[in-house]
Amino acid sequence: MNYDEAKNKFISTWGSLGTLWGINKAMAQIHALLLISPEPLSMEDIMEQLQISRGNTSMNLRQLMDWGIVFKENKMGERKEYFTSEKDVQELARQIAKERSRRELQPTIKILNDVSNIEEDGTSKTKELIKQTKALHEMASNLDIMMTKVVGQDQNWVTKALIKLIK
Amino acid sequence: MNYDEAKNKFISTWGSLGTLWGINKAMAQIHALLLISPEPLSMEDIMEQLQISRGNTSMNLRQLMDWGIVFKENKMGERKEYFTSEKDVQELARQIAKERSRRELQPTIKILNDVSNIEEDGTSKTKELIKQTKALHEMASNLDIMMTKVVGQDQNWVTKALIKLIK
DNA sequence: TTTTTATTTCAATATTTTTTGAAAGTTTAA
DNA sequence: TTAAACTTTCAAAAAATATTGAAATAAAAA
């Protein structure tokens, strides 16, 4: 496998993986491209390399910046904007975990809490609803703690310790 | 909030959360419904409660069974098939983690490994590709270990210990 | 066997999501 | 100013995905 094959394979894998996790293909591919690019890229560069339209590129770059994993850069003397990705994968994971927690997990936890606190009326269906949503609430809360705290902690203690602990 | 409101809220939340994680709405809603139902439900029951077609119900029930989180049950003397969900949320999480690992994470890890093993040619772009895919490979491998081993281990040691460790 | 009850399949349809591209907007340079 | 370089917006089009429903299949009862 040569460089170009490897690069394309990586970008397309990352792209289809993205859709599987609720991030669209273009967004995931732009991110992949920036992640492995040693130099910042302009919108033109990205459009050309991924064969996507200007509008698409603009919108998805914006979203990546909203996620806090892609940044604008200006080259002196140049009007054009350039973009780079967060290059430290540990920090990348931390940022993604933080955002997914904020956008999905925390709202869900809130709803599970509301639902599990309805009034007990003695019927089995109410009992079951309360029981299951309480259990999900506890699990989601634990997951939230893990996601926002474990990931991105210094690699050399929690993660490594944990993995040793379990192997 | 009364029972019906709470139930609907739970089902629709679970449904829209599903799409965000690569599981379609109907599938997630069927699962939610079964999860809080004290009794097994027939296809008719599900169709009626969620207002979805027979074909849709059949296909998504099949997928849920493929995921190993919904089971067929037969009531004696009855021809109809009934369905239940895995009720233990810990076991549910373990099963989902296992399947996602098998379907997504492991194939990705394999590709990251292939890509990160291309021949070093001294150029900065090749260096960067190798460096980043190696880092992602390591992270994905760690995540895979965590997902398949930590989750679903007896609640009262790993998870609790971990959470205490980090708080 | 034939009929009845229930489930599955899949082409057609509907819905949702993504992408495009051109017009409008913005910013710097002339 | 006006022009040039570049970016954003958004309605329309395209693509991807989910859903329907009726015909085919299966399995049990009459």
Short mmCIF file of C-alpha atoms (C1' of nucleotides) in Angstrom, two decimals:
data_model
loop_
_atom_site.label_atom_id
_atom_site.label_comp_id
_atom_site.label_asym_id
_atom_site.label_seq_id
_atom_site.Cartn_x
_atom_site.Cartn_y
_atom_site.Cartn_z
CA MET A 1 0.00 0.00 0.00
CA ASN A 2 1.50 3.34 -1.01
CA TYR A 3 0.88 6.76 0.52
CA ASP A 4 -2.09 7.72 -1.65
CA GLU A 5 -3.84 4.42 -1.18
CA ALA A 6 -3.30 4.58 2.55
CA LYS A 7 -4.51 8.15 2.72
CA ASN A 8 -7.66 7.41 0.74
CA LYS A 9 -8.36 4.34 2.77
CA PHE A 10 -8.02 6.27 5.99
CA ILE A 11 -10.24 9.13 4.80
CA SER A 12 -12.98 6.90 3.49
CA THR A 13 -12.94 4.66 6.55
CA TRP A 14 -13.18 7.64 8.84
CA GLY A 15 -15.97 9.00 6.66
CA SER A 16 -18.18 5.95 6.79
CA LEU A 17 -17.46 5.46 10.46
CA GLY A 18 -18.67 9.00 11.02
CA THR A 19 -22.12 8.32 9.61
CA LEU A 20 -22.37 5.36 11.93
CA TRP A 21 -21.85 7.68 14.89
CA GLY A 22 -24.10 10.53 13.86
CA ILE A 23 -21.57 12.70 12.08
CA ASN A 24 -22.02 13.16 8.37
CA LYS A 25 -19.62 11.81 5.81
CA ALA A 26 -18.25 15.12 4.56
CA MET A 27 -17.64 16.36 8.06
CA ALA A 28 -15.80 13.21 9.06
CA GLN A 29 -13.74 13.21 5.87
CA ILE A 30 -12.73 16.83 6.22
CA HIS A 31 -11.65 16.05 9.72
CA ALA A 32 -9.67 13.01 8.61
CA LEU A 33 -7.96 15.02 5.90
CA LEU A 34 -6.94 17.78 8.29
CA LEU A 35 -5.81 15.30 10.89
CA ILE A 36 -3.17 13.82 8.63
CA SER A 37 -2.19 16.97 6.82
CA PRO A 38 1.15 18.36 8.02
CA GLU A 39 0.16 21.83 6.80
CA PRO A 40 -3.06 23.82 7.29
CA LEU A 41 -5.39 23.58 4.30
CA SER A 42 -7.54 26.20 2.60
CA MET A 43 -11.15 25.69 1.59
CA GLU A 44 -10.02 25.26 -2.00
CA ASP A 45 -7.57 22.55 -0.98
CA ILE A 46 -10.28 20.66 0.86
CA MET A 47 -12.86 21.04 -1.92
CA GLU A 48 -10.41 19.76 -4.46
CA GLN A 49 -9.06 16.85 -2.47
CA LEU A 50 -12.44 15.57 -1.35
CA GLN A 51 -14.38 16.65 -4.44
CA ILE A 52 -17.09 18.44 -2.53
CA SER A 53 -18.79 21.77 -3.10
CA ARG A 54 -17.89 25.09 -1.59
CA GLY A 55 -21.09 25.32 0.44
CA ASN A 56 -20.70 21.86 1.83
CA THR A 57 -17.12 22.55 2.83
CA SER A 58 -18.00 25.82 4.48
CA MET A 59 -20.87 24.38 6.51
CA ASN A 60 -18.99 21.35 7.69
CA LEU A 61 -15.90 23.29 8.63
CA ARG A 62 -18.11 25.45 10.74
CA GLN A 63 -19.55 22.44 12.50
CA LEU A 64 -16.09 21.04 13.14
CA MET A 65 -15.12 24.34 14.69
CA ASP A 66 -18.28 24.24 16.82
CA TRP A 67 -17.14 20.85 18.04
CA GLY A 68 -13.85 22.45 19.01
CA ILE A 69 -11.70 20.06 16.98
CA VAL A 70 -10.83 22.23 13.97
CA PHE A 71 -9.35 25.71 14.04
CA LYS A 72 -8.95 28.61 11.67
CA GLU A 73 -5.49 29.85 10.95
CA ASN A 74 -4.31 32.87 9.05
CA LYS A 75 -1.12 32.94 7.07
CA MET A 76 0.47 36.35 7.16
CA GLY A 77 0.12 38.29 3.98
CA GLU A 78 -2.67 35.96 2.82
CA ARG A 79 -6.32 36.78 2.75
CA LYS A 80 -7.47 33.17 2.51
CA GLU A 81 -8.35 31.24 5.64
CA TYR A 82 -6.59 28.02 6.49
CA PHE A 83 -7.74 25.20 8.71
CA THR A 84 -6.06 22.69 11.01
CA SER A 85 -7.33 19.90 13.18
CA GLU A 86 -6.54 19.25 16.79
CA LYS A 87 -3.59 16.92 16.31
CA ASP A 88 -3.35 15.35 19.74
CA VAL A 89 -5.71 12.37 19.59
CA GLN A 90 -6.00 12.29 23.35
CA GLU A 91 -7.22 15.86 23.37
CA LEU A 92 -9.42 15.08 20.38
CA ALA A 93 -11.12 12.28 22.29
CA ARG A 94 -11.53 14.48 25.33
CA GLN A 95 -13.19 17.17 23.26
CA ILE A 96 -15.52 14.75 21.47
CA ALA A 97 -16.47 13.07 24.73
CA LYS A 98 -17.19 16.46 26.27
CA GLU A 99 -19.40 17.55 23.39
CA ARG A 100 -21.32 14.29 23.14
CA SER A 101 -21.93 14.43 26.84
CA ARG A 102 -23.22 17.97 26.59
CA ARG A 103 -25.35 17.40 23.49
CA GLU A 104 -26.76 13.94 24.07
CA LEU A 105 -25.97 12.30 27.33
CA GLN A 106 -26.86 15.10 29.71
CA PRO A 107 -30.25 15.88 28.10
CA THR A 108 -31.05 12.15 28.16
CA ILE A 109 -30.07 11.85 31.80
CA LYS A 110 -32.38 14.73 32.62
CA ILE A 111 -35.31 13.05 30.87
CA LEU A 112 -34.60 9.68 32.45
CA ASN A 113 -34.63 11.42 35.78
CA ASP A 114 -37.98 13.09 35.09
CA VAL A 115 -39.54 9.91 33.81
CA SER A 116 -38.29 7.78 36.67
CA ASN A 117 -39.80 10.18 39.16
CA ILE A 118 -43.44 9.82 38.17
CA GLU A 119 -45.81 8.84 40.90
CA GLU A 120 -45.88 5.17 41.85
CA ASP A 121 -49.46 3.95 41.48
CA GLY A 122 -49.02 0.31 42.31
CA THR A 123 -49.62 -1.03 38.78
CA SER A 124 -47.02 -3.33 37.33
CA LYS A 125 -46.55 -1.22 34.21
CA THR A 126 -45.72 1.85 36.30
CA LYS A 127 -43.42 -0.20 38.50
CA GLU A 128 -41.57 -1.50 35.46
CA LEU A 129 -41.24 1.94 33.85
CA ILE A 130 -39.82 3.40 37.03
CA LYS A 131 -37.51 0.48 37.64
CA GLN A 132 -36.04 0.46 34.14
CA THR A 133 -35.66 4.19 33.74
CA LYS A 134 -34.01 4.40 37.17
CA ALA A 135 -31.54 1.72 36.11
CA LEU A 136 -30.83 3.49 32.82
CA HIS A 137 -30.44 6.76 34.67
CA GLU A 138 -27.81 5.31 36.93
CA MET A 139 -25.95 3.71 34.06
CA ALA A 140 -26.06 6.84 31.91
CA SER A 141 -24.78 8.91 34.82
CA ASN A 142 -21.87 6.56 35.33
CA LEU A 143 -21.08 6.61 31.65
CA ASP A 144 -21.16 10.38 31.68
CA ILE A 145 -18.68 10.52 34.51
CA MET A 146 -16.39 8.08 32.76
CA MET A 147 -16.59 9.86 29.43
CA THR A 148 -15.90 13.30 30.70
CA LYS A 149 -13.30 12.36 33.26
CA VAL A 150 -11.42 9.22 32.28
CA VAL A 151 -10.84 9.94 28.64
CA GLY A 152 -8.20 12.54 28.20
CA GLN A 153 -6.79 12.16 31.62
CA ASP A 154 -3.08 11.71 31.40
CA GLN A 155 -2.59 8.57 29.35
CA ASN A 156 -0.01 7.21 31.71
CA TRP A 157 -2.04 6.58 34.72
CA VAL A 158 -5.75 6.06 34.55
CA THR A 159 -6.03 4.38 31.17
CA LYS A 160 -2.95 2.25 31.52
CA ALA A 161 -3.81 1.33 35.09
CA LEU A 162 -7.31 0.43 34.10
CA ILE A 163 -6.24 -1.71 31.23
CA LYS A 164 -3.74 -3.58 33.34
CA LEU A 165 -6.38 -4.04 35.97
CA ILE A 166 -8.63 -5.78 33.52
CA LYS A 167 -6.42 -7.74 31.18
CA MET B 1 -46.46 13.69 34.48
CA ASN B 2 -48.73 10.65 34.38
CA TYR B 3 -47.89 7.15 33.20
CA ASP B 4 -48.83 7.64 29.55
CA GLU B 5 -46.94 10.89 29.24
CA ALA B 6 -43.88 9.38 30.88
CA LYS B 7 -44.05 6.32 28.67
CA ASN B 8 -44.35 8.35 25.48
CA LYS B 9 -41.57 10.64 26.54
CA PHE B 10 -39.29 7.73 27.24
CA ILE B 11 -40.08 5.99 23.94
CA SER B 12 -39.63 9.07 21.83
CA THR B 13 -36.43 10.09 23.60
CA TRP B 14 -34.97 6.66 23.14
CA GLY B 15 -36.06 6.72 19.52
CA SER B 16 -34.37 9.97 18.61
CA LEU B 17 -31.32 9.04 20.61
CA GLY B 18 -31.09 5.88 18.54
CA THR B 19 -30.79 7.72 15.23
CA LEU B 20 -27.97 9.72 16.75
CA TRP B 21 -26.10 6.48 17.39
CA GLY B 22 -26.70 4.70 14.14
CA ILE B 23 -29.82 2.76 15.08
CA ASN B 24 -33.02 3.68 13.32
CA LYS B 25 -35.98 5.23 15.06
CA ALA B 26 -38.37 2.33 14.79
CA MET B 27 -35.79 -0.11 16.06
CA ALA B 28 -34.96 2.04 19.04
CA GLN B 29 -38.62 2.65 19.84
CA ILE B 30 -39.52 -1.01 19.66
CA HIS B 31 -36.70 -1.70 22.01
CA ALA B 32 -37.80 1.03 24.41
CA LEU B 33 -41.34 -0.30 24.39
CA LEU B 34 -40.26 -3.84 25.16
CA LEU B 35 -37.87 -2.67 27.82
CA ILE B 36 -40.62 -1.14 29.93
CA SER B 37 -43.31 -3.64 29.17
CA PRO B 38 -43.91 -6.05 32.05
CA GLU B 39 -45.36 -8.62 29.65
CA PRO B 40 -44.07 -9.91 26.33
CA LEU B 41 -45.72 -8.18 23.36
CA SER B 42 -46.94 -9.55 20.04
CA MET B 43 -46.24 -7.96 16.69
CA GLU B 44 -49.80 -6.63 16.66
CA ASP B 45 -49.28 -5.00 20.04
CA ILE B 46 -46.13 -3.28 18.85
CA MET B 47 -47.63 -2.15 15.54
CA GLU B 48 -50.59 -0.68 17.31
CA GLN B 49 -48.74 1.04 20.12
CA LEU B 50 -46.09 2.60 17.90
CA GLN B 51 -48.28 3.05 14.82
CA ILE B 52 -45.87 1.36 12.45
CA SER B 53 -46.45 -1.16 9.69
CA ARG B 54 -46.19 -4.90 9.88
CA GLY B 55 -43.17 -5.06 7.62
CA ASN B 56 -41.32 -2.44 9.54
CA THR B 57 -42.03 -4.16 12.83
CA SER B 58 -40.93 -7.52 11.50
CA MET B 59 -37.65 -6.27 10.07
CA ASN B 60 -36.68 -4.26 13.10
CA LEU B 61 -37.54 -7.04 15.52
CA ARG B 62 -35.26 -9.25 13.53
CA GLN B 63 -32.44 -6.74 13.82
CA LEU B 64 -32.96 -6.42 17.54
CA MET B 65 -32.71 -10.18 17.81
CA ASP B 66 -29.52 -10.10 15.74
CA TRP B 67 -28.13 -7.64 18.25
CA GLY B 68 -28.99 -10.15 20.95
CA ILE B 69 -31.12 -7.76 23.00
CA VAL B 70 -34.62 -8.95 22.10
CA PHE B 71 -35.94 -12.49 22.30
CA LYS B 72 -38.85 -14.46 20.93
CA GLU B 73 -41.16 -16.12 23.38
CA ASN B 74 -44.00 -18.52 22.82
CA LYS B 75 -47.04 -18.61 24.99
CA MET B 76 -48.37 -22.11 25.32
CA GLY B 77 -51.51 -22.77 23.37
CA GLU B 78 -50.90 -19.64 21.29
CA ARG B 79 -49.74 -19.54 17.73
CA LYS B 80 -48.62 -15.93 17.82
CA GLU B 81 -45.06 -15.02 18.68
CA TYR B 82 -44.28 -12.72 21.56
CA PHE B 83 -41.21 -10.61 22.18
CA THR B 84 -39.30 -9.45 25.23
CA SER B 85 -36.23 -7.31 25.69
CA GLU B 86 -33.22 -8.09 27.78
CA LYS B 87 -34.31 -6.46 31.01
CA ASP B 88 -31.02 -6.20 32.85
CA VAL B 89 -29.54 -2.89 31.71
CA GLN B 90 -26.06 -4.01 32.69
CA GLU B 91 -26.35 -7.03 30.43
CA LEU B 92 -27.93 -4.84 27.76
CA ALA B 93 -24.93 -2.52 27.81
CA ARG B 94 -22.55 -5.45 27.69
CA GLN B 95 -24.30 -6.86 24.66
CA ILE B 96 -24.41 -3.53 22.83
CA ALA B 97 -20.74 -2.88 23.58
CA LYS B 98 -19.85 -6.32 22.32
CA GLU B 99 -21.75 -5.88 19.06
CA ARG B 100 -20.46 -2.40 18.37
CA SER B 101 -16.97 -3.60 18.99
CA ARG B 102 -17.44 -6.48 16.58
CA ARG B 103 -19.19 -4.48 13.88
CA GLU B 104 -17.34 -1.17 13.97
CA LEU B 105 -14.42 -0.92 16.28
CA GLN B 106 -12.56 -4.07 15.32
CA PRO B 107 -12.75 -3.51 11.56
CA THR B 108 -11.56 0.06 12.11
CA ILE B 109 -8.66 -1.08 14.25
CA LYS B 110 -7.63 -3.48 11.52
CA ILE B 111 -7.62 -0.71 8.91
CA LEU B 112 -5.75 1.70 11.19
CA ASN B 113 -3.17 -0.98 11.66
CA ASP B 114 -2.79 -1.54 7.92
CA VAL B 115 -2.59 2.15 7.18
CA SER B 116 -0.10 2.89 9.93
CA ASN B 117 2.20 0.20 8.59
CA ILE B 118 2.89 1.69 5.17
CA GLU B 119 6.49 2.21 4.28
CA GLU B 120 8.15 5.28 5.75
CA ASP B 121 9.56 7.32 2.87
CA GLY B 122 10.92 10.30 4.73
CA THR B 123 8.33 12.82 3.50
CA SER B 124 6.48 14.84 6.10
CA LYS B 125 3.07 13.81 4.80
CA THR B 126 3.90 10.13 5.19
CA LYS B 127 5.36 10.75 8.63
CA GLU B 128 2.20 12.54 9.70
CA LEU B 129 -0.11 9.84 8.32
CA ILE B 130 1.81 7.14 10.13
CA LYS B 131 2.05 9.09 13.35
CA GLN B 132 -1.64 9.92 13.51
CA THR B 133 -2.98 6.55 12.48
CA LYS B 134 -0.66 4.85 14.99
CA ALA B 135 -2.01 7.12 17.72
CA LEU B 136 -5.60 6.43 16.69
CA HIS B 137 -4.86 2.73 16.54
CA GLU B 138 -3.61 2.73 20.09
CA MET B 139 -6.55 4.73 21.33
CA ALA B 140 -9.11 2.58 19.51
CA SER B 141 -7.51 -0.57 20.89
CA ASN B 142 -7.71 0.77 24.41
CA LEU B 143 -11.31 1.77 23.90
CA ASP B 144 -12.11 -1.67 22.58
CA ILE B 145 -10.63 -3.31 25.64
CA MET B 146 -12.56 -0.99 27.91
CA MET B 147 -15.82 -1.47 26.09
CA THR B 148 -15.77 -5.20 25.98
CA LYS B 149 -14.35 -5.75 29.44
CA VAL B 150 -15.29 -2.96 31.80
CA VAL B 151 -18.90 -2.54 30.87
CA GLY B 152 -20.96 -5.35 32.20
CA GLN B 153 -18.40 -6.50 34.68
CA ASP B 154 -20.02 -6.82 38.05
CA GLN B 155 -21.27 -3.35 38.85
CA ASN B 156 -19.88 -3.42 42.32
CA TRP B 157 -16.24 -3.48 41.64
CA VAL B 158 -14.82 -2.09 38.47
CA THR B 159 -17.34 0.60 37.73
CA LYS B 160 -17.76 1.74 41.29
CA ALA B 161 -14.03 1.59 41.97
CA LEU B 162 -13.31 3.53 38.84
CA ILE B 163 -15.80 6.21 39.60
CA LYS B 164 -14.49 6.65 43.11
CA LEU B 165 -10.97 6.79 41.73
CA ILE B 166 -11.84 9.69 39.53
CA LYS B 167 -14.35 11.81 41.42
"C1'" DT C 1 -56.09 -31.96 2.12
"C1'" DT C 2 -57.70 -27.19 2.59
"C1'" DT C 3 -58.24 -23.31 5.47
"C1'" DT C 4 -56.77 -20.19 8.76
"C1'" DT C 5 -53.44 -17.56 11.22
"C1'" DA C 6 -49.24 -15.50 11.39
"C1'" DT C 7 -44.64 -13.90 9.55
"C1'" DT C 8 -41.36 -12.45 6.04
"C1'" DT C 9 -39.88 -10.33 1.91
"C1'" DC C 10 -39.22 -6.70 -1.21
"C1'" DA C 11 -40.49 -3.34 -4.88
"C1'" DA C 12 -42.57 0.96 -4.62
"C1'" DT C 13 -43.13 5.15 -1.98
"C1'" DA C 14 -42.25 8.49 1.43
"C1'" DT C 15 -39.26 10.83 4.39
"C1'" DT C 16 -35.06 12.61 5.96
"C1'" DT C 17 -30.57 14.08 5.25
"C1'" DT C 18 -26.94 15.79 2.54
"C1'" DT C 19 -25.12 18.33 -1.19
"C1'" DT C 20 -24.99 21.72 -4.61
"C1'" DG C 21 -24.31 26.21 -6.66
"C1'" DA C 22 -25.41 30.71 -7.33
"C1'" DA C 23 -26.66 34.97 -5.00
"C1'" DA C 24 -25.74 37.69 -1.02
"C1'" DG C 25 -22.50 39.04 2.32
"C1'" DT C 26 -17.92 40.42 4.10
"C1'" DT C 27 -13.43 42.11 4.18
"C1'" DT C 28 -9.27 43.98 2.33
"C1'" DA C 29 -6.92 46.30 -1.43
"C1'" DA C 30 -6.73 49.63 -5.00
"C1'" DT D 1 -15.39 54.92 -3.36
"C1'" DT D 2 -15.21 50.54 -6.42
"C1'" DA D 3 -13.30 46.24 -7.34
"C1'" DA D 4 -11.43 41.86 -6.16
"C1'" DA D 5 -10.95 37.87 -3.21
"C1'" DC D 6 -13.00 35.09 -0.40
"C1'" DT D 7 -16.91 33.06 2.68
"C1'" DT D 8 -21.59 32.18 3.99
"C1'" DT D 9 -26.34 31.26 3.24
"C1'" DC D 10 -30.17 28.82 1.68
"C1'" DA D 11 -33.66 27.14 -1.73
"C1'" DA D 12 -33.64 23.50 -4.84
"C1'" DA D 13 -31.90 18.94 -6.27
"C1'" DA D 14 -29.92 14.65 -5.30
"C1'" DA D 15 -28.88 10.86 -2.52
"C1'" DA D 16 -29.51 7.95 1.23
"C1'" DT D 17 -32.56 5.81 4.42
"C1'" DA D 18 -36.76 4.21 6.36
"C1'" DT D 19 -41.48 2.68 5.77
"C1'" DT D 20 -45.38 0.70 3.68
"C1'" DG D 21 -48.38 -2.87 2.13
"C1'" DA D 22 -49.51 -6.60 -0.50
"C1'" DA D 23 -47.91 -10.95 -2.28
"C1'" DA D 24 -45.27 -14.94 -1.00
"C1'" DT D 25 -44.12 -18.09 2.48
"C1'" DA D 26 -44.69 -20.88 6.57
"C1'" DA D 27 -46.83 -23.43 10.04
"C1'" DA D 28 -50.71 -25.14 12.66
"C1'" DA D 29 -55.71 -26.40 12.80
"C1'" DA D 30 -59.77 -28.16 10.78
#
